[in-house]
Tab-separated table of C-alpha atoms and ligand atoms in Angstrom:
chain	number	residue	atom	x	y	z
A	1	UNK	CA	-26.870	-2.595	13.298
A	2	UNK	CA	-24.177	-0.647	12.284
A	3	UNK	CA	-22.096	-1.322	9.167
A	4	UNK	CA	-18.433	-0.831	8.004
A	5	UNK	CA	-18.177	0.235	4.453
A	6	UNK	CA	-14.766	-0.107	2.272
A	7	UNK	CA	-14.342	1.778	-0.468
A	8	UNK	CA	-11.505	1.367	-2.722
A	9	UNK	CA	-9.883	3.658	-5.342
A	10	UNK	CA	-6.568	3.545	-7.539
A	11	UNK	CA	-4.721	6.556	-9.197
A	12	UNK	CA	-4.686	5.565	-12.712
A	13	UNK	CA	-2.682	7.646	-15.244
A	14	UNK	CA	-4.616	9.170	-17.838
A	15	UNK	CA	-1.765	9.296	-20.276
A	16	UNK	CA	1.658	8.155	-21.028
A	17	UNK	CA	4.580	9.764	-18.686
A	18	UNK	CA	6.443	12.638	-19.996
A	19	UNK	CA	10.044	12.552	-20.070
A	20	UNK	CA	12.173	15.486	-19.211
A	21	UNK	CA	15.427	16.074	-20.355
A	22	UNK	CA	18.330	17.972	-22.509
A	23	UNK	CA	17.294	17.784	-26.476
A	24	UNK	CA	20.554	18.230	-28.383
A	25	UNK	CA	18.728	19.631	-31.145
A	26	UNK	CA	17.063	22.653	-29.246
A	27	UNK	CA	19.956	22.620	-26.924
A	28	UNK	CA	18.001	22.996	-23.715
A	29	UNK	CA	15.674	21.028	-21.423
A	30	UNK	CA	12.687	19.811	-23.089
A	31	UNK	CA	9.746	17.368	-22.699
A	32	UNK	CA	9.458	14.431	-24.659
A	33	UNK	CA	6.254	12.583	-25.243
A	34	UNK	CA	5.363	8.868	-26.581
A	35	UNK	CA	4.377	8.719	-30.108
A	36	UNK	CA	2.756	5.614	-29.632
A	37	UNK	CA	5.118	3.935	-32.314
A	38	UNK	CA	7.553	1.223	-32.118
A	39	UNK	CA	11.017	0.512	-33.630
A	40	UNK	CA	11.900	-3.039	-34.472
A	41	UNK	CA	15.527	-3.868	-35.632
A	42	UNK	CA	16.171	-7.270	-36.727
A	43	UNK	CA	19.432	-8.934	-36.901
A	44	UNK	CA	19.622	-12.611	-37.685
A	45	UNK	CA	16.922	-13.911	-35.338
A	46	UNK	CA	17.446	-11.416	-32.519
A	47	UNK	CA	15.451	-8.587	-32.536
A	48	UNK	CA	15.574	-4.857	-30.715
A	49	UNK	CA	12.595	-3.277	-30.173
A	50	UNK	CA	11.767	0.178	-29.153
A	51	UNK	CA	9.370	2.705	-28.054
A	52	UNK	CA	9.617	5.795	-29.430
A	53	UNK	CA	9.389	9.495	-27.263
A	54	UNK	CA	9.808	12.905	-29.398
A	55	UNK	CA	10.593	16.396	-28.411
A	56	UNK	CA	7.471	18.109	-28.098
A	57	UNK	CA	9.268	21.339	-29.412
A	58	UNK	CA	11.237	20.095	-32.615
A	59	UNK	CA	10.222	16.057	-32.819
A	60	UNK	CA	13.736	15.008	-32.307
A	61	UNK	CA	13.462	11.213	-31.339
A	62	UNK	CA	14.283	9.253	-28.328
A	63	UNK	CA	14.149	5.410	-28.464
A	64	UNK	CA	13.121	3.643	-25.173
A	65	UNK	CA	14.472	0.051	-25.233
A	66	UNK	CA	11.969	-2.620	-24.674
A	67	UNK	CA	13.626	-5.723	-25.784
A	68	UNK	CA	17.469	-6.145	-26.676
A	69	UNK	CA	18.889	-8.556	-28.845
A	70	UNK	CA	16.117	-10.860	-27.793
A	71	UNK	CA	15.294	-14.043	-29.589
A	72	UNK	CA	12.146	-14.242	-31.647
A	73	UNK	CA	10.977	-16.895	-30.366
A	74	UNK	CA	11.138	-15.408	-26.967
A	75	UNK	CA	8.565	-12.827	-27.752
A	76	UNK	CA	5.091	-13.537	-27.592
A	77	UNK	CA	3.481	-13.733	-30.988
A	78	UNK	CA	0.737	-11.642	-30.009
A	79	UNK	CA	2.597	-8.841	-28.603
A	80	UNK	CA	4.768	-8.986	-31.475
A	81	UNK	CA	2.245	-8.440	-33.560
A	82	UNK	CA	1.192	-5.547	-31.550
A	83	UNK	CA	4.665	-4.129	-31.975
A	84	UNK	CA	4.274	-4.571	-35.912
A	85	UNK	CA	0.946	-2.572	-36.320
A	86	UNK	CA	2.094	0.061	-33.508
A	87	UNK	CA	-0.730	-0.948	-31.356
A	88	UNK	CA	-1.514	2.165	-29.412
A	89	UNK	CA	-3.039	-0.145	-26.452
A	90	UNK	CA	0.431	-1.442	-25.981
A	91	UNK	CA	2.629	1.862	-26.475
A	92	UNK	CA	0.555	3.221	-23.713
A	93	UNK	CA	1.051	0.251	-21.558
A	94	UNK	CA	4.779	0.764	-22.196
A	95	UNK	CA	4.473	4.465	-21.817
A	96	UNK	CA	3.317	3.755	-18.152
A	97	UNK	CA	5.902	1.114	-17.129
A	98	UNK	CA	8.070	2.851	-14.565
A	99	UNK	CA	10.300	-0.182	-15.008
A	100	UNK	CA	11.002	0.937	-18.779
A	101	UNK	CA	12.041	4.116	-17.574
A	102	UNK	CA	14.186	3.096	-14.860
A	103	UNK	CA	16.073	0.418	-17.718
A	104	UNK	CA	16.527	3.247	-20.058
A	105	UNK	CA	18.026	5.893	-17.157
A	106	UNK	CA	15.420	8.773	-18.564
A	107	UNK	CA	13.891	10.991	-15.999
A	108	UNK	CA	10.285	11.295	-16.014
A	109	UNK	CA	8.408	14.524	-15.200
A	110	UNK	CA	6.214	13.701	-12.414
A	111	UNK	CA	4.816	17.397	-12.596
A	112	UNK	CA	3.128	17.125	-15.942
A	113	UNK	CA	1.564	13.694	-14.766
A	114	UNK	CA	-2.477	13.683	-15.470
A	115	UNK	CA	-4.385	11.131	-13.232
A	116	UNK	CA	-7.661	10.396	-12.386
A	117	UNK	CA	-9.275	8.510	-9.274
A	118	UNK	CA	-11.101	5.026	-10.291
A	119	UNK	CA	-12.976	3.833	-7.904
A	120	UNK	CA	-12.053	-0.372	-7.896
A	121	UNK	CA	-14.674	-1.694	-5.458
A	122	UNK	CA	-16.809	-1.038	-2.656
A	123	UNK	CA	-18.031	-3.634	0.246
A	124	UNK	CA	-20.258	-3.536	2.902
A	125	UNK	CA	-20.088	-5.593	6.241
A	126	UNK	CA	-21.854	-5.375	9.782
A	127	UNK	CA	-20.124	-3.642	12.173
A	128	UNK	CA	-19.914	-3.940	15.973
A	129	UNK	CA	-18.008	-0.631	16.527
A	130	UNK	CA	-20.616	1.928	15.056
A	131	UNK	CA	-20.964	3.381	11.726
A	132	UNK	CA	-17.548	3.618	9.574
A	133	UNK	CA	-16.194	3.890	6.183
A	134	UNK	CA	-12.587	3.133	5.384
A	135	UNK	CA	-11.307	4.828	2.275
A	136	UNK	CA	-8.219	2.869	0.770
A	137	UNK	CA	-6.255	4.943	-1.981
A	138	UNK	CA	-3.894	2.830	-3.913
A	139	UNK	CA	-0.957	4.732	-5.591
A	140	UNK	CA	0.805	2.182	-7.632
A	141	UNK	CA	2.872	4.775	-9.759
A	142	UNK	CA	4.077	6.390	-6.387
A	143	UNK	CA	2.567	9.702	-7.528
A	144	UNK	CA	3.843	12.372	-5.027
A	145	UNK	CA	0.413	13.685	-4.118
A	146	UNK	CA	-0.381	14.533	-0.438
A	147	UNK	CA	-2.830	12.428	1.317
A	148	UNK	CA	-5.108	15.510	1.803
A	149	UNK	CA	-4.960	16.191	-1.718
A	150	UNK	CA	-5.700	12.774	-2.561
A	151	UNK	CA	-8.954	12.800	0.113
A	152	UNK	CA	-9.736	16.182	-0.908
A	153	UNK	CA	-10.142	15.051	-4.648
A	154	UNK	CA	-12.077	11.720	-3.897
A	155	UNK	CA	-14.500	13.772	-1.519
A	156	UNK	CA	-14.620	16.645	-3.584
A	157	UNK	CA	-13.598	18.828	-0.702
A	158	UNK	CA	-10.718	21.456	-0.334
A	159	UNK	CA	-7.605	20.743	1.060
A	160	UNK	CA	-8.150	22.939	3.826
A	161	UNK	CA	-11.538	21.141	4.602
A	162	UNK	CA	-9.841	17.989	4.696
A	163	UNK	CA	-7.110	19.397	7.009
A	164	UNK	CA	-9.720	20.627	9.486
A	165	UNK	CA	-11.549	17.182	9.392
A	166	UNK	CA	-8.375	15.573	9.839
A	167	UNK	CA	-7.600	18.073	13.305
A	168	UNK	CA	-11.066	17.225	14.672
A	169	UNK	CA	-10.329	13.404	14.114
A	170	UNK	CA	-13.162	12.976	11.867
A	171	UNK	CA	-10.910	11.727	8.986
A	172	UNK	CA	-8.003	9.524	10.455
A	173	UNK	CA	-5.205	8.403	8.599
A	174	UNK	CA	-4.581	4.807	9.153
A	175	UNK	CA	-1.780	4.126	7.046
A	176	UNK	CA	0.409	5.972	4.967
A	177	UNK	CA	2.952	4.309	2.416
A	178	UNK	CA	4.215	5.322	-1.140
A	179	UNK	CA	2.056	3.041	-2.544
A	180	UNK	CA	-1.041	3.254	-0.733
A	181	UNK	CA	-3.033	5.295	1.977
A	182	UNK	CA	-6.018	4.086	4.028
A	183	UNK	CA	-8.275	6.639	5.671
A	184	UNK	CA	-11.183	6.121	7.911
A	185	UNK	CA	-14.157	8.085	8.445
A	186	UNK	CA	-15.302	8.057	11.994
A	187	UNK	CA	-19.284	8.634	12.254
A	188	UNK	CA	-21.487	8.604	14.694
A	189	UNK	CA	-19.650	10.973	17.121
A	190	UNK	CA	-19.780	13.780	14.743
A	191	UNK	CA	-22.651	15.481	12.899
A	192	UNK	CA	-20.449	16.460	9.971
A	193	UNK	CA	-20.467	12.785	8.801
A	194	UNK	CA	-23.715	12.710	7.708
A	195	UNK	CA	-22.957	14.817	4.933
A	196	UNK	CA	-19.751	13.339	4.516
A	197	UNK	CA	-21.288	10.071	4.132
A	198	UNK	CA	-23.885	10.859	1.482
A	199	UNK	CA	-21.217	12.436	-0.668
A	200	UNK	CA	-18.954	9.396	-0.643
B	1	ZN	ZN1	13.880	19.408	-29.699
């Protein structure tokens, strides 16, 4: 009896995105980081809420608009309390929201991104087609990491080793999209796969 193992990973950000832009105080391009603080401005029953970023060199601040002239009643109470408390988790969540950066027309520095591979789950089912492993890697932030590099980091190999396995057909990229890649490890035919299997 042979088995098909499916292992799913996700690329998770370790920290908020950084912004790269010209700082008016420094007079040149610098990097802005998440202060994990919010600014709230009340005007009648309307609220403006920003997430505060700052230049890492001079602390010049840059406010990213989260809510603009929003009715108090339309903001969930729990979330509003988190804004008041400068809740770190919420600030991190907004600091990883591609939509927030897009809306504020600021440039994310994708060179400075710290990420990890998080194993989401693994399933095993019977297969009539020999031993096989399929590794799926979700990339919800669409980080520009080449598939070989993603596979190499998950398998703990060098990029050259992965390239070599791809050329031999031991590894096969089945799907490749900005948000998702799927790789199959073709077992049975090759002796190298025994080692591979034990390492995943
Ligand atoms: Zn500055």
